[in-house]
Structure formats: structure tokens, C-alpha cells
mmCIF file of C-alpha atoms in Angstrom:
data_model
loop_
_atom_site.group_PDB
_atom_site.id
_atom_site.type_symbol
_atom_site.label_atom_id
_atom_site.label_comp_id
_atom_site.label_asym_id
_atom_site.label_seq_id
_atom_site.Cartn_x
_atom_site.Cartn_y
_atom_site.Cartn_z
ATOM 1 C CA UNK A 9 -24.197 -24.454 26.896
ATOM 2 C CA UNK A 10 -24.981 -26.994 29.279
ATOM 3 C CA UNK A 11 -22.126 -28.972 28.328
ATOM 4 C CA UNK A 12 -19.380 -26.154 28.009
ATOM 5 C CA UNK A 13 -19.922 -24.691 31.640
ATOM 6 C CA UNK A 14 -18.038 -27.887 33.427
ATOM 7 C CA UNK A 15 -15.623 -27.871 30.658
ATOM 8 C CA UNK A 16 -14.695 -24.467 31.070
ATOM 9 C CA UNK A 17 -14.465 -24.833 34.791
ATOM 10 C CA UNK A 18 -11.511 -27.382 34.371
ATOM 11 C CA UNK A 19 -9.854 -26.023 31.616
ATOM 12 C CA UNK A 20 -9.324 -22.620 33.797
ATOM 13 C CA UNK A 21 -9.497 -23.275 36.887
ATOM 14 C CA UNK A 22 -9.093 -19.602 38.118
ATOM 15 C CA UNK A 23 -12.296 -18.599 36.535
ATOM 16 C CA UNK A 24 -13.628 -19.329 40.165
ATOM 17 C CA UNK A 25 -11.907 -15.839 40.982
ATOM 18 C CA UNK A 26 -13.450 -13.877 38.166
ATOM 19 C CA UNK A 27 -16.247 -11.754 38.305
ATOM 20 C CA UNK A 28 -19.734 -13.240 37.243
ATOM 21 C CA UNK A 29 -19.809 -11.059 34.321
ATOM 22 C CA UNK A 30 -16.839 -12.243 33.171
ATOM 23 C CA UNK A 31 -17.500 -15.919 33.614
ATOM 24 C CA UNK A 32 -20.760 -15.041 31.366
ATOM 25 C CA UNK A 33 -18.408 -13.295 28.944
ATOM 26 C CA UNK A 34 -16.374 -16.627 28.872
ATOM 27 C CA UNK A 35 -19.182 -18.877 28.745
ATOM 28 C CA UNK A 36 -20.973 -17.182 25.723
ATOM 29 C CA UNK A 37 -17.301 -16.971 23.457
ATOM 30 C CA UNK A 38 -17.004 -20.622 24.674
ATOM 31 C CA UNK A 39 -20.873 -21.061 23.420
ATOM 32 C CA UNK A 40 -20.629 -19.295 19.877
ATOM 33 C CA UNK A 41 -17.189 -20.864 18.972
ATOM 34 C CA UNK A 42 -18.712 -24.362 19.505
ATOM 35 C CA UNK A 43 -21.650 -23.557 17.889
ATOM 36 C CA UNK A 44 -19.501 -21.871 14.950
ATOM 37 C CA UNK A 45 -17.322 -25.065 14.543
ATOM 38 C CA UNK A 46 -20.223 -27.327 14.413
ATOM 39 C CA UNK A 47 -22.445 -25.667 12.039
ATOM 40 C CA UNK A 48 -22.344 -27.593 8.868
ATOM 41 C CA UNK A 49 -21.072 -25.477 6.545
ATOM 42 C CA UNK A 50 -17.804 -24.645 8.185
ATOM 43 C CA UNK A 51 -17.731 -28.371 9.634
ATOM 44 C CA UNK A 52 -18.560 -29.184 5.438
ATOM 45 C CA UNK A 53 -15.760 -27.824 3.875
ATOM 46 C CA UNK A 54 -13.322 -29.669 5.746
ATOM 47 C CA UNK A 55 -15.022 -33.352 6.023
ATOM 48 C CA UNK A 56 -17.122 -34.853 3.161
ATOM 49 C CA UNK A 57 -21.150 -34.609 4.218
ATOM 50 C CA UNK A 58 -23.949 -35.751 2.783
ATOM 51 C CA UNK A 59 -25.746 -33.514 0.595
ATOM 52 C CA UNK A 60 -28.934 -31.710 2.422
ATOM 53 C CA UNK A 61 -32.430 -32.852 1.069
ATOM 54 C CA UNK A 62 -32.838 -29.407 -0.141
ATOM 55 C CA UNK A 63 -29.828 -29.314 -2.324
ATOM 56 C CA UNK A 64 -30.767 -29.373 -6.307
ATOM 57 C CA UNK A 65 -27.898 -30.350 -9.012
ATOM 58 C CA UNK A 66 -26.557 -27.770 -11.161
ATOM 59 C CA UNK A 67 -28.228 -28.379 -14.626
ATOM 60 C CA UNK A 68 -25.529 -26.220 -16.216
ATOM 61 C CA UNK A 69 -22.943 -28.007 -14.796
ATOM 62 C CA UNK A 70 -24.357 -31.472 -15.614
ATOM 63 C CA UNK A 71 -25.056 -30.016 -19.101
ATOM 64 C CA UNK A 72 -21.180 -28.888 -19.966
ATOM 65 C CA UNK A 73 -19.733 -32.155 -18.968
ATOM 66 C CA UNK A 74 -21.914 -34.526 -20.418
ATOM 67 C CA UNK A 75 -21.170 -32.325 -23.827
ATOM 68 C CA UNK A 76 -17.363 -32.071 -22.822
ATOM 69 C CA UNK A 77 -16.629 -35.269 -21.910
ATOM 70 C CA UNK A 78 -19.335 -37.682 -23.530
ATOM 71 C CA UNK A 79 -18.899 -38.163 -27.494
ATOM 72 C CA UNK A 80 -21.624 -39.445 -30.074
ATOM 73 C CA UNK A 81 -24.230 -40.866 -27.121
ATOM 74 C CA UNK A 82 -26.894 -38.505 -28.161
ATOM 75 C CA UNK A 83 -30.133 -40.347 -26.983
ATOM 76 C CA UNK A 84 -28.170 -41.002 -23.398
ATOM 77 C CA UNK A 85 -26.987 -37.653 -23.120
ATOM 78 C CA UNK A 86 -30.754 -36.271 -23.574
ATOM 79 C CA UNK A 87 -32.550 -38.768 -21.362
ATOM 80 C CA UNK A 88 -29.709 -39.299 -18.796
ATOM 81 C CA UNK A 89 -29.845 -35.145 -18.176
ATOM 82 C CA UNK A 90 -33.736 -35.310 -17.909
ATOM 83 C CA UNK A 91 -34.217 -38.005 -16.022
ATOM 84 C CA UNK A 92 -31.240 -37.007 -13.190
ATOM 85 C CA UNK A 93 -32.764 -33.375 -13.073
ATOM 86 C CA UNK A 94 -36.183 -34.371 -13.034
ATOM 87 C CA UNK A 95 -35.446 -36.767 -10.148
ATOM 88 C CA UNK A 96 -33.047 -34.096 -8.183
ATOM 89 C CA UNK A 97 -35.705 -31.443 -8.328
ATOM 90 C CA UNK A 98 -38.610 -33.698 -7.135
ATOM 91 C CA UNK A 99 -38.666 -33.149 -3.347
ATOM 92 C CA UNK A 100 -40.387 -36.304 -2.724
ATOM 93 C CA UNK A 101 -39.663 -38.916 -5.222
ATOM 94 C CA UNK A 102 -41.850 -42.201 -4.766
ATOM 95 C CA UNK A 103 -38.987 -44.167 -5.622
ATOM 96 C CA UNK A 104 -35.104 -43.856 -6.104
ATOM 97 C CA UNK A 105 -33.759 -43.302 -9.897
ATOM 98 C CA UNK A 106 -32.821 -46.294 -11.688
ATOM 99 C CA UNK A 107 -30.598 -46.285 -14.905
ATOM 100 C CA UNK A 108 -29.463 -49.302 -16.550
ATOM 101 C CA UNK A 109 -26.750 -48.166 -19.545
ATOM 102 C CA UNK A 110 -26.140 -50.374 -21.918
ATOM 103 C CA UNK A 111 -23.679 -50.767 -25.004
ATOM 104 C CA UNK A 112 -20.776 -52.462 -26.469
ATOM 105 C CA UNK A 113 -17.151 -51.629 -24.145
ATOM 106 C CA UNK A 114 -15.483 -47.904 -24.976
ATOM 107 C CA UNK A 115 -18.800 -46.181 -25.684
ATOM 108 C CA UNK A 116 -18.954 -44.330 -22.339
ATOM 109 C CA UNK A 117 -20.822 -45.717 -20.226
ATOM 110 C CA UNK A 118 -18.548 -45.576 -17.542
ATOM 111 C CA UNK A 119 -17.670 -41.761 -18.145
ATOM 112 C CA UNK A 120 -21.184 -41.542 -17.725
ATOM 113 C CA UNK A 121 -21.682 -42.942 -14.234
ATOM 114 C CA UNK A 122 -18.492 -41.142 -13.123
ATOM 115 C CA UNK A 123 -20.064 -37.348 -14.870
ATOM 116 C CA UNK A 124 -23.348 -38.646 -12.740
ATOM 117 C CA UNK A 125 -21.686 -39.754 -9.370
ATOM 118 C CA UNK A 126 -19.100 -36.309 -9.955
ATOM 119 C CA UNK A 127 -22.490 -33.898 -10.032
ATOM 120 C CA UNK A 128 -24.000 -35.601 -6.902
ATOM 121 C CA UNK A 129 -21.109 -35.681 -4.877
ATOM 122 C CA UNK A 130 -17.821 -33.703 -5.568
ATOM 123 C CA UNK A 131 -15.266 -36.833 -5.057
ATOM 124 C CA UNK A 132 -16.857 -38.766 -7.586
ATOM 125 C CA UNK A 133 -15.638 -42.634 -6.983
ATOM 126 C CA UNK A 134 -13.449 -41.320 -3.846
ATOM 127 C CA UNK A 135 -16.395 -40.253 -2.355
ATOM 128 C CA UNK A 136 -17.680 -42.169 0.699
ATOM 129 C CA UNK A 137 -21.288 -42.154 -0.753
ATOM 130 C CA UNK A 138 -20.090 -43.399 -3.919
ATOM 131 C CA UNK A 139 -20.278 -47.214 -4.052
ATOM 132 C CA UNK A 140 -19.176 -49.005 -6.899
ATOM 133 C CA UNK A 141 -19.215 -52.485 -7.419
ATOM 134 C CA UNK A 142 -17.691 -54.787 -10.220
ATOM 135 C CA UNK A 143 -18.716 -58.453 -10.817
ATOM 136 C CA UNK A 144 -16.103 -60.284 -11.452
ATOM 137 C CA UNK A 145 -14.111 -58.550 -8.019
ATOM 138 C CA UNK A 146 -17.159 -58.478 -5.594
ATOM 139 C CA UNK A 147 -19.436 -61.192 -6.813
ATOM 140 C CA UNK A 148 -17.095 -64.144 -8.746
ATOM 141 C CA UNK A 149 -18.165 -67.290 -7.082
ATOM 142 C CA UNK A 150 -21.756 -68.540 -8.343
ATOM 143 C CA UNK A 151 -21.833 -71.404 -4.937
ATOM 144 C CA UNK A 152 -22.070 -68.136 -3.110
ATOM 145 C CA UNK A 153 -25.355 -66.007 -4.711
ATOM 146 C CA UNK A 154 -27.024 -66.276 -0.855
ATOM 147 C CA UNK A 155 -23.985 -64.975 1.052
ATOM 148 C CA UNK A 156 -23.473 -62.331 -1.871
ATOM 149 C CA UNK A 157 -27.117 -61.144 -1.489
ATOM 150 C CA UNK A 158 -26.918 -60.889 2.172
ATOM 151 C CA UNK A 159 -24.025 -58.509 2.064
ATOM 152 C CA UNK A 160 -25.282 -56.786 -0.609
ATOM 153 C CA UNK A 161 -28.323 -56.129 1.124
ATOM 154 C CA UNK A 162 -26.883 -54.798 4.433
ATOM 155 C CA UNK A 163 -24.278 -52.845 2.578
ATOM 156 C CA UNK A 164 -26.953 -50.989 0.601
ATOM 157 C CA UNK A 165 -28.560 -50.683 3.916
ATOM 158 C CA UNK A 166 -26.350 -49.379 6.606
ATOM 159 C CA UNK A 167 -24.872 -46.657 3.430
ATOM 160 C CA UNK A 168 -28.374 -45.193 2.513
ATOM 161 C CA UNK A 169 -29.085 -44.586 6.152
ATOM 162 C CA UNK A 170 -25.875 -42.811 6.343
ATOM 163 C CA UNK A 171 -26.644 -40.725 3.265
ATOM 164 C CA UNK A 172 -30.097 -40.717 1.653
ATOM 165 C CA UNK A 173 -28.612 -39.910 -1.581
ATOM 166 C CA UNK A 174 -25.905 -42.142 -1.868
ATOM 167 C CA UNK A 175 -25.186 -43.871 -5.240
ATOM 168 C CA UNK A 176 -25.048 -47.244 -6.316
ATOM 169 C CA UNK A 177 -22.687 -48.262 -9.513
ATOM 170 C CA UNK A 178 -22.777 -51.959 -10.278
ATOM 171 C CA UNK A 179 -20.573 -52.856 -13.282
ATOM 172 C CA UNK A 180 -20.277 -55.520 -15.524
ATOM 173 C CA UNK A 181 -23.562 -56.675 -14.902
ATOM 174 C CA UNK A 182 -23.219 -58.728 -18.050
ATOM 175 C CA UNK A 183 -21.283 -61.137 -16.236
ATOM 176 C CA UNK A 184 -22.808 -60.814 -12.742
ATOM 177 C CA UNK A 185 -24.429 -64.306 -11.543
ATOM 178 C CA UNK A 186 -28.388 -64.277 -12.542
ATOM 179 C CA UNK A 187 -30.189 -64.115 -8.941
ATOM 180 C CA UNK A 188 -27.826 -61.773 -7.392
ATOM 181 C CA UNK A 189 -29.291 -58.183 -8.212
ATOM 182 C CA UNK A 190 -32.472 -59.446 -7.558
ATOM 183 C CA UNK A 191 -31.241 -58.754 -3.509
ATOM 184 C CA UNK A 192 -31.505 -54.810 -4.271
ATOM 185 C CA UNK A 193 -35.496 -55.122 -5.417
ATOM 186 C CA UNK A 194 -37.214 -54.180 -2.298
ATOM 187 C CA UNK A 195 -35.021 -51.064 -2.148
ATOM 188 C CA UNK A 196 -35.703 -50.015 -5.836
ATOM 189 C CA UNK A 197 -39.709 -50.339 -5.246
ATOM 190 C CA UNK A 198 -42.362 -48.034 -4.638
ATOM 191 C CA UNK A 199 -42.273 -48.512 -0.819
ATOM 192 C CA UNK A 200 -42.044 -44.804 1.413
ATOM 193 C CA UNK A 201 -39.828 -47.138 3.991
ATOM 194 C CA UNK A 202 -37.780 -50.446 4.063
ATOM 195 C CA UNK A 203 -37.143 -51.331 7.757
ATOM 196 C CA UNK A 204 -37.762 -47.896 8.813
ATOM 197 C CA UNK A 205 -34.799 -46.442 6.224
ATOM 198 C CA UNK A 206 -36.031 -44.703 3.158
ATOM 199 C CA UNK A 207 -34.341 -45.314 -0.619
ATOM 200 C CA UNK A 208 -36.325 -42.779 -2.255
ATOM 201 C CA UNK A 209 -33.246 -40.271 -2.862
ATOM 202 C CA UNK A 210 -30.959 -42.851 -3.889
ATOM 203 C CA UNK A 211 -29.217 -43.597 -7.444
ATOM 204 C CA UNK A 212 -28.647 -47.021 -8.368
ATOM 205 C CA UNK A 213 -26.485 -47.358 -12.033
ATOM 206 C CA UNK A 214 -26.197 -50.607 -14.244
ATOM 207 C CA UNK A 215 -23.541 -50.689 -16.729
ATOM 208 C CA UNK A 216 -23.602 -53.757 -19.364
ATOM 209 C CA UNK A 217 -21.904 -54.807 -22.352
ATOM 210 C CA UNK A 218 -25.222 -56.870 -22.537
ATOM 211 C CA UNK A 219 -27.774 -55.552 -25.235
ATOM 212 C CA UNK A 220 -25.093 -54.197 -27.181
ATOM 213 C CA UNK A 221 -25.675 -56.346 -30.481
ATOM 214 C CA UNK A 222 -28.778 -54.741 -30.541
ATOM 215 C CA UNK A 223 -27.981 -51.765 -30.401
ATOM 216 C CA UNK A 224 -25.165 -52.230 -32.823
ATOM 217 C CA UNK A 225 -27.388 -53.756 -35.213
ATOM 218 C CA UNK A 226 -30.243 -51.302 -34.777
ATOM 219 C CA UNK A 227 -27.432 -48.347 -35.565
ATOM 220 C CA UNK A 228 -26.606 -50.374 -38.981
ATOM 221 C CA UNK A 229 -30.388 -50.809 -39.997
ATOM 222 C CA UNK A 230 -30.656 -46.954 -40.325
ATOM 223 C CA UNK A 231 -27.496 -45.828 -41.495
ATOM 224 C CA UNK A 232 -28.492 -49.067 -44.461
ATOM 225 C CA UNK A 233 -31.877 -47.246 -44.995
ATOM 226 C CA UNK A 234 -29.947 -43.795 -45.637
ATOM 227 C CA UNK A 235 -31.185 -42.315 -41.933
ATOM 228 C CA UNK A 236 -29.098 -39.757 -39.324
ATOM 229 C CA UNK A 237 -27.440 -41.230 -36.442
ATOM 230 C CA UNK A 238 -29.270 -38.400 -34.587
ATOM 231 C CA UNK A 239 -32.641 -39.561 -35.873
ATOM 232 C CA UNK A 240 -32.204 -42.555 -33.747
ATOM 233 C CA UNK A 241 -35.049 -42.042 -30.809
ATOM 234 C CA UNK A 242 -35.063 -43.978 -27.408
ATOM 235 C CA UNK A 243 -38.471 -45.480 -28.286
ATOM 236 C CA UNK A 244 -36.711 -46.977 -31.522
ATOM 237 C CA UNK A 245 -34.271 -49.011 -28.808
ATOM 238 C CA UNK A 246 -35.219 -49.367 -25.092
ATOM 239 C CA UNK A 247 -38.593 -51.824 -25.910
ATOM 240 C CA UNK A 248 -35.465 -53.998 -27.687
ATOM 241 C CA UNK A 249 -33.088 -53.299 -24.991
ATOM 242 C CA UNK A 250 -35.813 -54.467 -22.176
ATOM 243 C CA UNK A 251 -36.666 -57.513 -24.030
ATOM 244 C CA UNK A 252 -33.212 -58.408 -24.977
ATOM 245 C CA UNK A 253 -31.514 -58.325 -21.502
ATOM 246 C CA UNK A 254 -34.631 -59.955 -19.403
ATOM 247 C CA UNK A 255 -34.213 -63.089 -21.868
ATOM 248 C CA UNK A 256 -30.665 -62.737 -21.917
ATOM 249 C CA UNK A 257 -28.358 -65.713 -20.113
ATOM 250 C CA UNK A 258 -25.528 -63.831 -19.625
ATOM 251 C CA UNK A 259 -26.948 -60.359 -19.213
ATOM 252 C CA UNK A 260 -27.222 -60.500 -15.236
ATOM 253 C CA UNK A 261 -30.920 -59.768 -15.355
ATOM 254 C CA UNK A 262 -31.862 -62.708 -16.853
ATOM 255 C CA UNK A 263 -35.784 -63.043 -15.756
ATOM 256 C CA UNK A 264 -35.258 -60.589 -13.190
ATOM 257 C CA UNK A 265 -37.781 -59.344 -11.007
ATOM 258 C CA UNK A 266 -36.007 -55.998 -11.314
ATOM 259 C CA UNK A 267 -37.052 -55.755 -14.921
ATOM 260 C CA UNK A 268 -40.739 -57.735 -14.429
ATOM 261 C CA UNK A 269 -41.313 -55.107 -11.906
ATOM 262 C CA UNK A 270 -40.869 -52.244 -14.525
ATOM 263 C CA UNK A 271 -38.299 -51.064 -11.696
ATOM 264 C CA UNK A 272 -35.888 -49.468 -14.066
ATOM 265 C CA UNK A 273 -37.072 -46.463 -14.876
ATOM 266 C CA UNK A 274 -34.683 -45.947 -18.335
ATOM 267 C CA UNK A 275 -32.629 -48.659 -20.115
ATOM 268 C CA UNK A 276 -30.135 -45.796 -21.861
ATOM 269 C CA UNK A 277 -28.927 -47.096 -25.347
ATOM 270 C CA UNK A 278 -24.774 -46.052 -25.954
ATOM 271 C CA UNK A 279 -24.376 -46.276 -29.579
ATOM 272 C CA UNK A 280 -21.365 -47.503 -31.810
ATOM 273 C CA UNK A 281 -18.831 -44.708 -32.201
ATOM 274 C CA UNK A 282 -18.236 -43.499 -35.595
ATOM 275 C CA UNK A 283 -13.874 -42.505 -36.479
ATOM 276 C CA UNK A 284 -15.283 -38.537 -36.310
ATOM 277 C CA UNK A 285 -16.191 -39.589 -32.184
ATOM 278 C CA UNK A 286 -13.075 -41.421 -32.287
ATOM 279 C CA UNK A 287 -10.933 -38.510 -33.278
ATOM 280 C CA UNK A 288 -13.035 -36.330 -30.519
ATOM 281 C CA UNK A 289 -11.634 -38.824 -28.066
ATOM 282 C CA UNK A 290 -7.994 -38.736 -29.111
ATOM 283 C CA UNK A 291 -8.534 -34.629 -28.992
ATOM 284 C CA UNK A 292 -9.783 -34.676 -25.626
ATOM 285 C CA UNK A 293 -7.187 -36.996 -24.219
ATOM 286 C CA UNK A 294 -3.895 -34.746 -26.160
ATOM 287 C CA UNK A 295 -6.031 -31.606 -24.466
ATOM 288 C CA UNK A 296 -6.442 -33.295 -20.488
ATOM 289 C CA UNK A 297 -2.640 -34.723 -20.983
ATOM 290 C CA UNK A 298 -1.462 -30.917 -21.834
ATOM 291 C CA UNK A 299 -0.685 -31.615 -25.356
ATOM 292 C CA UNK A 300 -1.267 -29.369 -28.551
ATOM 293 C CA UNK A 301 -3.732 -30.947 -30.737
ATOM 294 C CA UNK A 302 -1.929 -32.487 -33.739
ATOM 295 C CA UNK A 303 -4.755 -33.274 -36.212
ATOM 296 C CA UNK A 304 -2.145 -35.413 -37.994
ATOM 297 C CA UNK A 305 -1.585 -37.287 -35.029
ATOM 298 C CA UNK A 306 -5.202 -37.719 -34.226
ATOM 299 C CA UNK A 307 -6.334 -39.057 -37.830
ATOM 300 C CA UNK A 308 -2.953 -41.653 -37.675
ATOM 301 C CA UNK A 309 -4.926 -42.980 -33.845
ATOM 302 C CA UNK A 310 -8.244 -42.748 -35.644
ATOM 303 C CA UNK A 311 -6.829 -44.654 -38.099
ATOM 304 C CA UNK A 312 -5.297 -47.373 -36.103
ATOM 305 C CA UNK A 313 -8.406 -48.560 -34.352
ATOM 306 C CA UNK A 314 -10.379 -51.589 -36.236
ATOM 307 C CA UNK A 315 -13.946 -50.720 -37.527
ATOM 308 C CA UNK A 316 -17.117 -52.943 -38.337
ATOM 309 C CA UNK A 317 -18.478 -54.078 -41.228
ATOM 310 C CA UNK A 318 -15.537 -54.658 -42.186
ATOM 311 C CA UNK A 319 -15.631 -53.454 -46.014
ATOM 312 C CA UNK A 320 -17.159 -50.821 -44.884
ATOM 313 C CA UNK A 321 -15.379 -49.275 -41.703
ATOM 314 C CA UNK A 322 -18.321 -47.246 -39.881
ATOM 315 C CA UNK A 323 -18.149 -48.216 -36.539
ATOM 316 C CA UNK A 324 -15.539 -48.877 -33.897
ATOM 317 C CA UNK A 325 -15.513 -52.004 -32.704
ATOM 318 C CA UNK A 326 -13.921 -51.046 -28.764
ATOM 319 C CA UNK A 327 -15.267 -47.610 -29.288
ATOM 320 C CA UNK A 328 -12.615 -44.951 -27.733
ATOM 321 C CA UNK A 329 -11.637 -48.090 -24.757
ATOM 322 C CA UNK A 330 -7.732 -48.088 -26.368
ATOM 323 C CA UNK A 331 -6.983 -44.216 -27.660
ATOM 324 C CA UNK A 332 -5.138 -44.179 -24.625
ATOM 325 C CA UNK A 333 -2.814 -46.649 -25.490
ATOM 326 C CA UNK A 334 -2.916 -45.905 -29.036
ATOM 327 C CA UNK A 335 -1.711 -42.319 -28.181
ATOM 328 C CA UNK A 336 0.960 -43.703 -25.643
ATOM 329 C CA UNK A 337 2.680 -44.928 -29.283
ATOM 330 C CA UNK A 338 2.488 -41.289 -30.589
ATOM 331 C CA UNK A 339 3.821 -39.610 -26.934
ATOM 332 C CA UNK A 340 7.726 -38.834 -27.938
ATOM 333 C CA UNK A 341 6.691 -36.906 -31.527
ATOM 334 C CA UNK A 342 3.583 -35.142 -29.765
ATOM 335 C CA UNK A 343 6.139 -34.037 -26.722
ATOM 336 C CA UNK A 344 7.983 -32.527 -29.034
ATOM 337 C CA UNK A 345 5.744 -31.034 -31.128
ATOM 338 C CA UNK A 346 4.234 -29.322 -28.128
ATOM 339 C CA UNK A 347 7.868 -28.203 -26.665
ATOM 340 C CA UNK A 348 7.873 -27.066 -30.324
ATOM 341 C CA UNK A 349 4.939 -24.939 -30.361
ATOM 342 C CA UNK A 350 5.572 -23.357 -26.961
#
């Protein structure tokens, strides 16, 4: 109130001749209006915020589109939704939630990270607290791994004391220069403060093509032994997965001190796709492009895609990466059968 009192007195300067009951009548609107304007939920709904401490994610929400939007990932469905609610409902987790996803390219990782960043903060990737970096863009030269780990570093830094819970997506970590992730590791540790800013309520995401054979390979051993798909556990892949990418060259965390620090807390399998995910794909993309589903038209895109082993044609080797383009082929005659229908 302090503050508006002066202001007041220059913006009217006749208030001088008003009663003192009225320049108290004056002074309180001024007061509440302020007050009103700066309170963070009006404030909020115009201009992104951070998320309060106190806010929990919407499990139901979370739920709905990892099953509308995420096809055949069974295993990362179920331990992606536990371990993201389980960390959102903690109020005072000891460290911040690390996920590294791995799987061949078109099995949805990257849906994945985009569903995650999506529940935390509305805008997804266009919001201000969702950072996403890419290799081959942000990190290409391998004479620069110091400068690289500096910025990285003070980027993480002056973001998470911005917003606590901001999130972290680094892609293609598969081709990301061994030594510089390693810059992140005192912010993924068990430490309550770094430099007097805390990580604890952050996300940081790894997506990598890297551990994909196997995971491929794993998927053929039990459909070869006459197994389910669905009876593939996370215990049957993440000790591989762990293993693999730590002594892995071109996996980004080659002999990481990431990984020797058990800092991740799940390395999330993506399996091959099958043609009946395949065909879920093409359905989804007809149904978000405001097509009718043709089911003719979605077995011909199946259809089109390659499969491995060869003879035998069970899994897609780019998972569901081209059914956009493949569709693009099919636009004119689903157009019109669409006009057609309506």
C-alpha cells in the first residue's frame, strides 16, 4: 500500500481536495486491484508460471494419453506412469527423476517425452521450462566437449532456479560425444543443494537408438520360444539395457559416471512394433488429420512398411517413424472417401 499512495497522488492530482475518507476509499480500490492482478492465479492464466511445489499430476490424464497415443510399449507405459506419479506425489524427493528410453527409431520414444513434458507443463516443447536438446544441433563438434559442458552446466543451472520442476530432454544420445553428459552428474545426485539451487523436482529424459539390438533381439528370443509380447517384464531387459549402453562406443554413456553412479533411476525398454501397432498408428494419424478410418487404406500402409526377419515379417524395422509419409501417398482417395462419407 506503501507503494500505491505516491502513485495515486500523481496520477490524480485533485485527490488533495477530497475528503480523507475518500482518499481511503481510493487508496484501498487502488490496494485490492493490485493485489487482485498480482495474485498468481489471475497473473497464471495469462503468462506461463512455474508449477507450485504443491501441485500433483493428474494420473488420469497421464493414464489416457499414454494409452491414446503410445502403441505396443507395454513395459514403458507401466513403469514410465509409476515412476512419474510416484516422483510427482513425493513432496520431498532426494533426487530428481531420471529416465533413460531406449529403442530402435519410430517406437515412441519421443511421443513419450512429449506425453511426459505435456502433463508437467501444458505447452509441452513450447513451454519455457521445457528444454530439449538434440546432439547432432547442440553438441556436433567433439574439439569442443569442455566448452559444451560448461554451457550445459550453466544452462541447466540458471533454468532450474527459475523453475524447480523444469524438464530436461536430451535426444539422440546415441550419437552425443562420450564425456559430455557426464557435465549434468552433480545435478542428478543425491545432494539436497548444488550451489545453493536445488534439482530435486527436476526431470531429466534420455532418448537413444542405443540398446536397441538388444532389445530387438530379446523380443525375437520369446516370440522363438512361443512366449506373449506382454509377458516380456522390465527385469527380463533393463540389467541388458544397463550393461549394453555403459560398454557401448557410440551409445553417449559410454563408461559414464551417470550410469556407475546408479543415477538413472529406470532404463525404459521400447519394443519392436508388430503390423497390428502399425495399423494403430496409421488409425490414429487418419483420426488427428480428420479423416474416416479406411481399414483398406490402413492394411495397404501396414503393408508398405518393411518388416524383420525377413521370411518372417514380425517386426517393423522404423517402427511407425514413416506412416506419415506413407499415408501422404493415400491422401487424394482418403479425401474423398471422407467427403464421401459425410
Amino acid at each position: 500500500m506503501a507503494r500505491s499512495v505516491p502513485l495515486l497522488w500523481v496520477l490524480l492530482p485533485g485527490l488533495a481536495a477530497l475528503e480523507p475518507l475518500s482518499v481511503g476509499l481510493a487508496i484501498g480500490v487502488a490496494s485490492a486491484l493490485t493485489g487482485y492482478l498480482s495474485h498468481p492465479r489471475f497473473y497464471c492464466s495469462y503468462v506461463e508460471c512455474c508449477p507450485r511445489a504443491e501441485q500433483r499430476l493428474n494420473a488420469t490424464a497421464l493414464k489416457a494419453q499414454l494409452d491414446n497415443r503410445l502403441f505396443g510399449q507395454h513395459l514403458a507405459k507401466d513403469v514410465v506412469l509409476k515412476a512419474v506419479l510416484g516422483f510427482s506425489n513425493n513432496p520431498s524427493p532426494k533426487k530428481p527423476l531420471m529416465l533413460s528410453l531406449h529403442g530402435w527409431a519410430g517406437t515412441g520414444k519421443n511421443y513419450l517425452s512429449q506425453i511426459l513434458a505435456e502433463q508437467v507443463h501444458p505447452a509441452g516443447l513450447r513451454s519455457k521450462f521445457v528444454h530439449l536438446f538434440l546432439a547432432t544441433l547442440h553438441f556436433p563438434h567433439h574439439d569442443q566437449v569442455k566448452l559444451y559442458k560448461e554451457q550445459l552446466q550453466n544452462w541447466i543451472r540458471g533454468n532450474v532456479s527459475a523453475c524447480p520442476s523444469s524438464v530436461f530432454i536430451f535426444d539422440e544420445m546415441d550419437k552425443m560425444h562420450p564425456g559430455v553428459i557426464d557435465a549434468i552428474k552433480p545435478f542428478l545426485d543425491y545432494y539436497e543443494e548444488v550451489d545453493g539451487v536445488s534439482y530435486r523436482k527436476a526431470i531429466f529424459i534420455f532418448l537413444s537408438n542405443a540398446g536397441g539390438d538388444l532389445i530387438n533381439k530379446a523380443a525375437l528370443d520369446f516370440w522363438a520360444s512361443g512366449k506373449r509380447r506382454e509377458d516380456i517384464q522390465l527385469k527380463d531387459l533393463e540389467p541388458l539395457l544397463s550393461v549394453g549402453v555403459f560398454n557401448n562406443k557410440n551409445s553417449g554413456l559410454w563408461h559414464s559416471s551417470i550410469i556407475d553412479r546408479n543415477l538413472i533411476d529406470y532404463f525404459v525398454p521400447f519394443l519392436p512394433l508388430e503390423q497390428r501397432h502399425v495399423k494403430m498408428c496409421v488409425r490414429a494419424e487418419m483420426a488427428a488429420r480428420g479423416y474416416a478410418v479406411d481399414e483398406k487404406i490402413v492394411q495397404e500402409v501396414a503393408d508398405e512398411m518393411t518388416y524383420f526377419p525377413k521370411e518372417q515379417r514380425i517386426y517393423s524395422d522404423k517402427g511407425c517413424k514413416t506412416v506419415q509419409a506413407k499415408l501422404d501417398i493415400h491422401e487424394d482417395f482418403v479425401m474423398r472417401d471422407t467427403n464421401t462419407r459425410a
